[in-house]
Amino acid sequence: MSYEAHFEHADDVMAHLAVIVPEIPDAVLQAKYSGFAAVAAVTVYEIALKDILFEFAESQHPLLGVFTHSQWDRINGRIRLCHIKDDYLASFGGDYVVCFRDALDAATTKYLVEHGSDIVTSYSNLILWRHDFVHQARVSASATFEDVRKSYEAGKRVLACVHEALYA
């Protein structure tokens, strides 16, 4: 299964909430739905990242696949860019880190021109919003549901860059 297939779960949540959230008159409740959306988004990011890493490792050697599964099966919450570069890609070799940085730079520039937002900032913000919601029962006072939705769409490009770096 393609790592992108996992996005369907959060895509469905986002589409449903996009209809409901703007109609909610209570700003605090809207913010809580935004937190819920951030959880759904980051969850599929985690699953997609694991699929990318596992599929790549298995394609290189069956033993590497087994080892990768045993090491990274529980990476939940550890998907910040520093983890992707320093923990996961660097384990396969420095060339993959360089490829990822190059792909990320190119994708960031392209997305900024096309959509006016930075994929790295969007990805990082979404992880932060999810963390605050899940671990501190805090909702962002500044991030709207639309911010979460747009950040989710932009953040998908980060995972595409991971995939590109491993298969380039």
mmCIF file with all atom_site columns, C-alpha atoms in Angstrom:
data_model
loop_
_atom_site.group_PDB
_atom_site.id
_atom_site.type_symbol
_atom_site.label_atom_id
_atom_site.label_alt_id
_atom_site.label_comp_id
_atom_site.label_asym_id
_atom_site.label_entity_id
_atom_site.label_seq_id
_atom_site.pdbx_PDB_ins_code
_atom_site.Cartn_x
_atom_site.Cartn_y
_atom_site.Cartn_z
_atom_site.occupancy
_atom_site.B_iso_or_equiv
_atom_site.pdbx_formal_charge
_atom_site.auth_seq_id
_atom_site.auth_comp_id
_atom_site.auth_asym_id
_atom_site.auth_atom_id
_atom_site.pdbx_PDB_model_num
ATOM 1   C CA . MET A 1 1   ? 0.000   0.000  0.000  1.00 0.00 ? 1   MET A CA 1
ATOM 2   C CA . SER A 1 2   ? 1.266   3.470  -0.797 1.00 0.00 ? 2   SER A CA 1
ATOM 3   C CA . TYR A 1 3   ? 2.061   5.676  2.180  1.00 0.00 ? 3   TYR A CA 1
ATOM 4   C CA . GLU A 1 4   ? -0.321  8.258  0.687  1.00 0.00 ? 4   GLU A CA 1
ATOM 5   C CA . ALA A 1 5   ? -3.286  5.930  1.197  1.00 0.00 ? 5   ALA A CA 1
ATOM 6   C CA . HIS A 1 6   ? -3.068  6.638  4.928  1.00 0.00 ? 6   HIS A CA 1
ATOM 7   C CA . PHE A 1 7   ? -3.907  10.291 4.280  1.00 0.00 ? 7   PHE A CA 1
ATOM 8   C CA . GLU A 1 8   ? -7.428  9.260  3.332  1.00 0.00 ? 8   GLU A CA 1
ATOM 9   C CA . HIS A 1 9   ? -8.386  8.869  7.011  1.00 0.00 ? 9   HIS A CA 1
ATOM 10  C CA . ALA A 1 10  ? -7.405  12.427 7.940  1.00 0.00 ? 10  ALA A CA 1
ATOM 11  C CA . ASP A 1 11  ? -8.677  13.772 4.606  1.00 0.00 ? 11  ASP A CA 1
ATOM 12  C CA . ASP A 1 12  ? -12.127 12.424 5.487  1.00 0.00 ? 12  ASP A CA 1
ATOM 13  C CA . VAL A 1 13  ? -11.967 13.949 8.977  1.00 0.00 ? 13  VAL A CA 1
ATOM 14  C CA . MET A 1 14  ? -10.860 17.315 7.583  1.00 0.00 ? 14  MET A CA 1
ATOM 15  C CA . ALA A 1 15  ? -13.595 17.339 4.937  1.00 0.00 ? 15  ALA A CA 1
ATOM 16  C CA . HIS A 1 16  ? -16.268 16.521 7.504  1.00 0.00 ? 16  HIS A CA 1
ATOM 17  C CA . LEU A 1 17  ? -15.040 19.084 10.027 1.00 0.00 ? 17  LEU A CA 1
ATOM 18  C CA . ALA A 1 18  ? -14.708 21.763 7.334  1.00 0.00 ? 18  ALA A CA 1
ATOM 19  C CA . VAL A 1 19  ? -18.498 21.690 7.070  1.00 0.00 ? 19  VAL A CA 1
ATOM 20  C CA . ILE A 1 20  ? -19.227 21.556 10.789 1.00 0.00 ? 20  ILE A CA 1
ATOM 21  C CA . VAL A 1 21  ? -16.629 23.769 12.497 1.00 0.00 ? 21  VAL A CA 1
ATOM 22  C CA . PRO A 1 22  ? -17.437 27.102 10.809 1.00 0.00 ? 22  PRO A CA 1
ATOM 23  C CA . GLU A 1 23  ? -21.055 26.743 11.947 1.00 0.00 ? 23  GLU A CA 1
ATOM 24  C CA . ILE A 1 24  ? -20.160 26.327 15.627 1.00 0.00 ? 24  ILE A CA 1
ATOM 25  C CA . PRO A 1 25  ? -20.777 29.621 17.444 1.00 0.00 ? 25  PRO A CA 1
ATOM 26  C CA . ASP A 1 26  ? -18.532 28.758 20.410 1.00 0.00 ? 26  ASP A CA 1
ATOM 27  C CA . ALA A 1 27  ? -14.896 29.715 19.642 1.00 0.00 ? 27  ALA A CA 1
ATOM 28  C CA . VAL A 1 28  ? -13.556 27.438 22.383 1.00 0.00 ? 28  VAL A CA 1
ATOM 29  C CA . LEU A 1 29  ? -15.401 24.452 20.948 1.00 0.00 ? 29  LEU A CA 1
ATOM 30  C CA . GLN A 1 30  ? -14.101 25.341 17.482 1.00 0.00 ? 30  GLN A CA 1
ATOM 31  C CA . ALA A 1 31  ? -10.576 25.312 18.908 1.00 0.00 ? 31  ALA A CA 1
ATOM 32  C CA . LYS A 1 32  ? -11.183 21.874 20.429 1.00 0.00 ? 32  LYS A CA 1
ATOM 33  C CA . TYR A 1 33  ? -12.247 20.545 17.048 1.00 0.00 ? 33  TYR A CA 1
ATOM 34  C CA . SER A 1 34  ? -9.064  22.045 15.624 1.00 0.00 ? 34  SER A CA 1
ATOM 35  C CA . GLY A 1 35  ? -7.096  20.077 18.217 1.00 0.00 ? 35  GLY A CA 1
ATOM 36  C CA . PHE A 1 36  ? -8.933  16.914 17.244 1.00 0.00 ? 36  PHE A CA 1
ATOM 37  C CA . ALA A 1 37  ? -8.130  17.581 13.577 1.00 0.00 ? 37  ALA A CA 1
ATOM 38  C CA . ALA A 1 38  ? -4.447  18.054 14.462 1.00 0.00 ? 38  ALA A CA 1
ATOM 39  C CA . VAL A 1 39  ? -4.463  14.668 16.210 1.00 0.00 ? 39  VAL A CA 1
ATOM 40  C CA . ALA A 1 40  ? -5.935  12.964 13.142 1.00 0.00 ? 40  ALA A CA 1
ATOM 41  C CA . ALA A 1 41  ? -3.403  14.668 10.867 1.00 0.00 ? 41  ALA A CA 1
ATOM 42  C CA . VAL A 1 42  ? -0.309  13.838 12.892 1.00 0.00 ? 42  VAL A CA 1
ATOM 43  C CA . THR A 1 43  ? -1.511  10.273 13.412 1.00 0.00 ? 43  THR A CA 1
ATOM 44  C CA . VAL A 1 44  ? -1.563  9.631  9.681  1.00 0.00 ? 44  VAL A CA 1
ATOM 45  C CA . TYR A 1 45  ? 1.803   11.369 9.334  1.00 0.00 ? 45  TYR A CA 1
ATOM 46  C CA . GLU A 1 46  ? 3.250   8.893  11.856 1.00 0.00 ? 46  GLU A CA 1
ATOM 47  C CA . ILE A 1 47  ? 1.767   5.897  10.070 1.00 0.00 ? 47  ILE A CA 1
ATOM 48  C CA . ALA A 1 48  ? 2.851   7.154  6.647  1.00 0.00 ? 48  ALA A CA 1
ATOM 49  C CA . LEU A 1 49  ? 6.404   7.830  7.840  1.00 0.00 ? 49  LEU A CA 1
ATOM 50  C CA . LYS A 1 50  ? 6.685   4.331  9.287  1.00 0.00 ? 50  LYS A CA 1
ATOM 51  C CA . ASP A 1 51  ? 5.424   2.847  6.026  1.00 0.00 ? 51  ASP A CA 1
ATOM 52  C CA . ILE A 1 52  ? 7.973   4.810  4.009  1.00 0.00 ? 52  ILE A CA 1
ATOM 53  C CA . LEU A 1 53  ? 10.845  3.740  6.267  1.00 0.00 ? 53  LEU A CA 1
ATOM 54  C CA . PHE A 1 54  ? 9.761   0.111  6.552  1.00 0.00 ? 54  PHE A CA 1
ATOM 55  C CA . GLU A 1 55  ? 9.101   -0.313 2.844  1.00 0.00 ? 55  GLU A CA 1
ATOM 56  C CA . PHE A 1 56  ? 12.484  1.165  1.992  1.00 0.00 ? 56  PHE A CA 1
ATOM 57  C CA . ALA A 1 57  ? 14.350  -0.996 4.512  1.00 0.00 ? 57  ALA A CA 1
ATOM 58  C CA . GLU A 1 58  ? 12.587  -4.133 3.302  1.00 0.00 ? 58  GLU A CA 1
ATOM 59  C CA . SER A 1 59  ? 13.432  -3.272 -0.308 1.00 0.00 ? 59  SER A CA 1
ATOM 60  C CA . GLN A 1 60  ? 17.116  -3.059 0.598  1.00 0.00 ? 60  GLN A CA 1
ATOM 61  C CA . HIS A 1 61  ? 17.383  -6.328 2.522  1.00 0.00 ? 61  HIS A CA 1
ATOM 62  C CA . PRO A 1 62  ? 14.978  -8.539 4.490  1.00 0.00 ? 62  PRO A CA 1
ATOM 63  C CA . LEU A 1 63  ? 17.141  -8.355 7.627  1.00 0.00 ? 63  LEU A CA 1
ATOM 64  C CA . LEU A 1 64  ? 17.253  -4.574 7.427  1.00 0.00 ? 64  LEU A CA 1
ATOM 65  C CA . GLY A 1 65  ? 13.469  -4.639 7.222  1.00 0.00 ? 65  GLY A CA 1
ATOM 66  C CA . VAL A 1 66  ? 13.204  -6.761 10.363 1.00 0.00 ? 66  VAL A CA 1
ATOM 67  C CA . PHE A 1 67  ? 15.692  -4.569 12.204 1.00 0.00 ? 67  PHE A CA 1
ATOM 68  C CA . THR A 1 68  ? 13.939  -1.364 11.136 1.00 0.00 ? 68  THR A CA 1
ATOM 69  C CA . HIS A 1 69  ? 10.569  -2.707 12.283 1.00 0.00 ? 69  HIS A CA 1
ATOM 70  C CA . SER A 1 70  ? 11.987  -3.658 15.667 1.00 0.00 ? 70  SER A CA 1
ATOM 71  C CA . GLN A 1 71  ? 13.661  -0.270 16.147 1.00 0.00 ? 71  GLN A CA 1
ATOM 72  C CA . TRP A 1 72  ? 10.999  2.075  14.826 1.00 0.00 ? 72  TRP A CA 1
ATOM 73  C CA . ASP A 1 73  ? 7.675   0.332  15.208 1.00 0.00 ? 73  ASP A CA 1
ATOM 74  C CA . ARG A 1 74  ? 6.794   2.726  18.035 1.00 0.00 ? 74  ARG A CA 1
ATOM 75  C CA . ILE A 1 75  ? 7.999   6.071  16.701 1.00 0.00 ? 75  ILE A CA 1
ATOM 76  C CA . ASN A 1 76  ? 4.728   7.701  17.680 1.00 0.00 ? 76  ASN A CA 1
ATOM 77  C CA . GLY A 1 77  ? 5.280   11.330 18.522 1.00 0.00 ? 77  GLY A CA 1
ATOM 78  C CA . ARG A 1 78  ? 8.852   11.281 17.227 1.00 0.00 ? 78  ARG A CA 1
ATOM 79  C CA . ILE A 1 79  ? 8.314   12.637 13.749 1.00 0.00 ? 79  ILE A CA 1
ATOM 80  C CA . ARG A 1 80  ? 9.702   16.154 14.002 1.00 0.00 ? 80  ARG A CA 1
ATOM 81  C CA . LEU A 1 81  ? 12.110  17.096 11.238 1.00 0.00 ? 81  LEU A CA 1
ATOM 82  C CA . CYS A 1 82  ? 15.111  16.626 13.515 1.00 0.00 ? 82  CYS A CA 1
ATOM 83  C CA . HIS A 1 83  ? 13.998  13.030 14.180 1.00 0.00 ? 83  HIS A CA 1
ATOM 84  C CA . ILE A 1 84  ? 13.457  12.360 10.497 1.00 0.00 ? 84  ILE A CA 1
ATOM 85  C CA . LYS A 1 85  ? 16.917  13.657 9.576  1.00 0.00 ? 85  LYS A CA 1
ATOM 86  C CA . ASP A 1 86  ? 19.030  12.652 12.573 1.00 0.00 ? 86  ASP A CA 1
ATOM 87  C CA . ASP A 1 87  ? 17.380  9.447  13.760 1.00 0.00 ? 87  ASP A CA 1
ATOM 88  C CA . TYR A 1 88  ? 15.803  7.809  10.728 1.00 0.00 ? 88  TYR A CA 1
ATOM 89  C CA . LEU A 1 89  ? 17.395  8.935  7.477  1.00 0.00 ? 89  LEU A CA 1
ATOM 90  C CA . ALA A 1 90  ? 20.888  9.225  8.954  1.00 0.00 ? 90  ALA A CA 1
ATOM 91  C CA . SER A 1 91  ? 20.634  5.572  9.964  1.00 0.00 ? 91  SER A CA 1
ATOM 92  C CA . PHE A 1 92  ? 20.518  4.652  6.286  1.00 0.00 ? 92  PHE A CA 1
ATOM 93  C CA . GLY A 1 93  ? 23.465  6.945  5.493  1.00 0.00 ? 93  GLY A CA 1
ATOM 94  C CA . GLY A 1 94  ? 24.318  10.610 5.198  1.00 0.00 ? 94  GLY A CA 1
ATOM 95  C CA . ASP A 1 95  ? 23.484  10.727 1.502  1.00 0.00 ? 95  ASP A CA 1
ATOM 96  C CA . TYR A 1 96  ? 19.818  10.229 2.356  1.00 0.00 ? 96  TYR A CA 1
ATOM 97  C CA . VAL A 1 97  ? 19.898  13.189 4.717  1.00 0.00 ? 97  VAL A CA 1
ATOM 98  C CA . VAL A 1 98  ? 21.386  15.349 1.976  1.00 0.00 ? 98  VAL A CA 1
ATOM 99  C CA . CYS A 1 99  ? 18.772  14.143 -0.524 1.00 0.00 ? 99  CYS A CA 1
ATOM 100 C CA . PHE A 1 100 ? 16.032  14.907 1.985  1.00 0.00 ? 100 PHE A CA 1
ATOM 101 C CA . ARG A 1 101 ? 17.336  18.420 2.646  1.00 0.00 ? 101 ARG A CA 1
ATOM 102 C CA . ASP A 1 102 ? 17.581  19.092 -1.091 1.00 0.00 ? 102 ASP A CA 1
ATOM 103 C CA . ALA A 1 103 ? 14.085  17.737 -1.748 1.00 0.00 ? 103 ALA A CA 1
ATOM 104 C CA . LEU A 1 104 ? 12.693  19.688 1.204  1.00 0.00 ? 104 LEU A CA 1
ATOM 105 C CA . ASP A 1 105 ? 14.323  22.935 0.046  1.00 0.00 ? 105 ASP A CA 1
ATOM 106 C CA . ALA A 1 106 ? 12.924  22.512 -3.460 1.00 0.00 ? 106 ALA A CA 1
ATOM 107 C CA . ALA A 1 107 ? 9.452   21.555 -2.229 1.00 0.00 ? 107 ALA A CA 1
ATOM 108 C CA . THR A 1 108 ? 9.414   24.438 0.247  1.00 0.00 ? 108 THR A CA 1
ATOM 109 C CA . THR A 1 109 ? 10.255  26.966 -2.447 1.00 0.00 ? 109 THR A CA 1
ATOM 110 C CA . LYS A 1 110 ? 7.677   25.546 -4.849 1.00 0.00 ? 110 LYS A CA 1
ATOM 111 C CA . TYR A 1 111 ? 4.915   25.385 -2.226 1.00 0.00 ? 111 TYR A CA 1
ATOM 112 C CA . LEU A 1 112 ? 5.680   28.894 -1.008 1.00 0.00 ? 112 LEU A CA 1
ATOM 113 C CA . VAL A 1 113 ? 5.299   30.257 -4.535 1.00 0.00 ? 113 VAL A CA 1
ATOM 114 C CA . GLU A 1 114 ? 2.153   28.239 -5.292 1.00 0.00 ? 114 GLU A CA 1
ATOM 115 C CA . HIS A 1 115 ? 0.359   28.478 -1.930 1.00 0.00 ? 115 HIS A CA 1
ATOM 116 C CA . GLY A 1 116 ? 2.038   31.229 0.058  1.00 0.00 ? 116 GLY A CA 1
ATOM 117 C CA . SER A 1 117 ? 2.978   29.059 3.003  1.00 0.00 ? 117 SER A CA 1
ATOM 118 C CA . ASP A 1 118 ? 6.060   27.231 4.208  1.00 0.00 ? 118 ASP A CA 1
ATOM 119 C CA . ILE A 1 119 ? 5.752   23.442 4.415  1.00 0.00 ? 119 ILE A CA 1
ATOM 120 C CA . VAL A 1 120 ? 8.389   23.159 7.148  1.00 0.00 ? 120 VAL A CA 1
ATOM 121 C CA . THR A 1 121 ? 6.655   25.702 9.379  1.00 0.00 ? 121 THR A CA 1
ATOM 122 C CA . SER A 1 122 ? 3.254   24.153 8.660  1.00 0.00 ? 122 SER A CA 1
ATOM 123 C CA . TYR A 1 123 ? 4.473   20.644 9.483  1.00 0.00 ? 123 TYR A CA 1
ATOM 124 C CA . SER A 1 124 ? 6.198   21.787 12.679 1.00 0.00 ? 124 SER A CA 1
ATOM 125 C CA . ASN A 1 125 ? 3.221   23.847 13.842 1.00 0.00 ? 125 ASN A CA 1
ATOM 126 C CA . LEU A 1 126 ? 0.840   20.955 13.326 1.00 0.00 ? 126 LEU A CA 1
ATOM 127 C CA . ILE A 1 127 ? 2.993   18.667 15.451 1.00 0.00 ? 127 ILE A CA 1
ATOM 128 C CA . LEU A 1 128 ? 3.153   21.337 18.152 1.00 0.00 ? 128 LEU A CA 1
ATOM 129 C CA . TRP A 1 129 ? -0.623  21.895 18.113 1.00 0.00 ? 129 TRP A CA 1
ATOM 130 C CA . ARG A 1 130 ? -1.228  18.152 18.364 1.00 0.00 ? 130 ARG A CA 1
ATOM 131 C CA . HIS A 1 131 ? 1.237   17.824 21.236 1.00 0.00 ? 131 HIS A CA 1
ATOM 132 C CA . ASP A 1 132 ? -0.350  20.671 23.187 1.00 0.00 ? 132 ASP A CA 1
ATOM 133 C CA . PHE A 1 133 ? -3.838  19.258 22.648 1.00 0.00 ? 133 PHE A CA 1
ATOM 134 C CA . VAL A 1 134 ? -2.982  15.669 23.567 1.00 0.00 ? 134 VAL A CA 1
ATOM 135 C CA . HIS A 1 135 ? -0.468  16.100 26.354 1.00 0.00 ? 135 HIS A CA 1
ATOM 136 C CA . GLN A 1 136 ? -1.513  19.352 27.959 1.00 0.00 ? 136 GLN A CA 1
ATOM 137 C CA . ALA A 1 137 ? -5.226  19.558 27.095 1.00 0.00 ? 137 ALA A CA 1
ATOM 138 C CA . ARG A 1 138 ? -4.438  22.950 25.620 1.00 0.00 ? 138 ARG A CA 1
ATOM 139 C CA . VAL A 1 139 ? -5.946  24.347 22.458 1.00 0.00 ? 139 VAL A CA 1
ATOM 140 C CA . SER A 1 140 ? -4.138  26.913 20.385 1.00 0.00 ? 140 SER A CA 1
ATOM 141 C CA . ALA A 1 141 ? -5.489  30.397 20.845 1.00 0.00 ? 141 ALA A CA 1
ATOM 142 C CA . SER A 1 142 ? -4.096  31.465 17.492 1.00 0.00 ? 142 SER A CA 1
ATOM 143 C CA . ALA A 1 143 ? -4.600  28.438 15.220 1.00 0.00 ? 143 ALA A CA 1
ATOM 144 C CA . THR A 1 144 ? -8.005  28.144 13.608 1.00 0.00 ? 144 THR A CA 1
ATOM 145 C CA . PHE A 1 145 ? -9.412  24.990 12.077 1.00 0.00 ? 145 PHE A CA 1
ATOM 146 C CA . GLU A 1 146 ? -8.524  26.415 8.673  1.00 0.00 ? 146 GLU A CA 1
ATOM 147 C CA . ASP A 1 147 ? -4.912  26.870 9.850  1.00 0.00 ? 147 ASP A CA 1
ATOM 148 C CA . VAL A 1 148 ? -4.834  23.225 10.919 1.00 0.00 ? 148 VAL A CA 1
ATOM 149 C CA . ARG A 1 149 ? -6.351  22.064 7.638  1.00 0.00 ? 149 ARG A CA 1
ATOM 150 C CA . LYS A 1 150 ? -3.922  24.085 5.519  1.00 0.00 ? 150 LYS A CA 1
ATOM 151 C CA . SER A 1 151 ? -0.958  22.996 7.627  1.00 0.00 ? 151 SER A CA 1
ATOM 152 C CA . TYR A 1 152 ? -1.990  19.376 7.212  1.00 0.00 ? 152 TYR A CA 1
ATOM 153 C CA . GLU A 1 153 ? -2.093  19.721 3.424  1.00 0.00 ? 153 GLU A CA 1
ATOM 154 C CA . ALA A 1 154 ? 1.282   21.489 3.365  1.00 0.00 ? 154 ALA A CA 1
ATOM 155 C CA . GLY A 1 155 ? 2.838   18.973 5.758  1.00 0.00 ? 155 GLY A CA 1
ATOM 156 C CA . LYS A 1 156 ? 2.046   16.098 3.420  1.00 0.00 ? 156 LYS A CA 1
ATOM 157 C CA . ARG A 1 157 ? 4.830   17.489 1.205  1.00 0.00 ? 157 ARG A CA 1
ATOM 158 C CA . VAL A 1 158 ? 7.381   16.808 3.958  1.00 0.00 ? 158 VAL A CA 1
ATOM 159 C CA . LEU A 1 159 ? 6.551   13.107 3.822  1.00 0.00 ? 159 LEU A CA 1
ATOM 160 C CA . ALA A 1 160 ? 6.748   13.178 0.045  1.00 0.00 ? 160 ALA A CA 1
ATOM 161 C CA . CYS A 1 161 ? 10.275  14.544 0.452  1.00 0.00 ? 161 CYS A CA 1
ATOM 162 C CA . VAL A 1 162 ? 11.201  11.656 2.770  1.00 0.00 ? 162 VAL A CA 1
ATOM 163 C CA . HIS A 1 163 ? 9.935   9.224  0.152  1.00 0.00 ? 163 HIS A CA 1
ATOM 164 C CA . GLU A 1 164 ? 11.768  11.063 -2.601 1.00 0.00 ? 164 GLU A CA 1
ATOM 165 C CA . ALA A 1 165 ? 15.023  11.081 -0.634 1.00 0.00 ? 165 ALA A CA 1
ATOM 166 C CA . LEU A 1 166 ? 14.945  7.337  -0.128 1.00 0.00 ? 166 LEU A CA 1
ATOM 167 C CA . TYR A 1 167 ? 13.980  6.443  -3.679 1.00 0.00 ? 167 TYR A CA 1
ATOM 168 C CA . ALA A 1 168 ? 15.850  9.120  -5.676 1.00 0.00 ? 168 ALA A CA 1
#
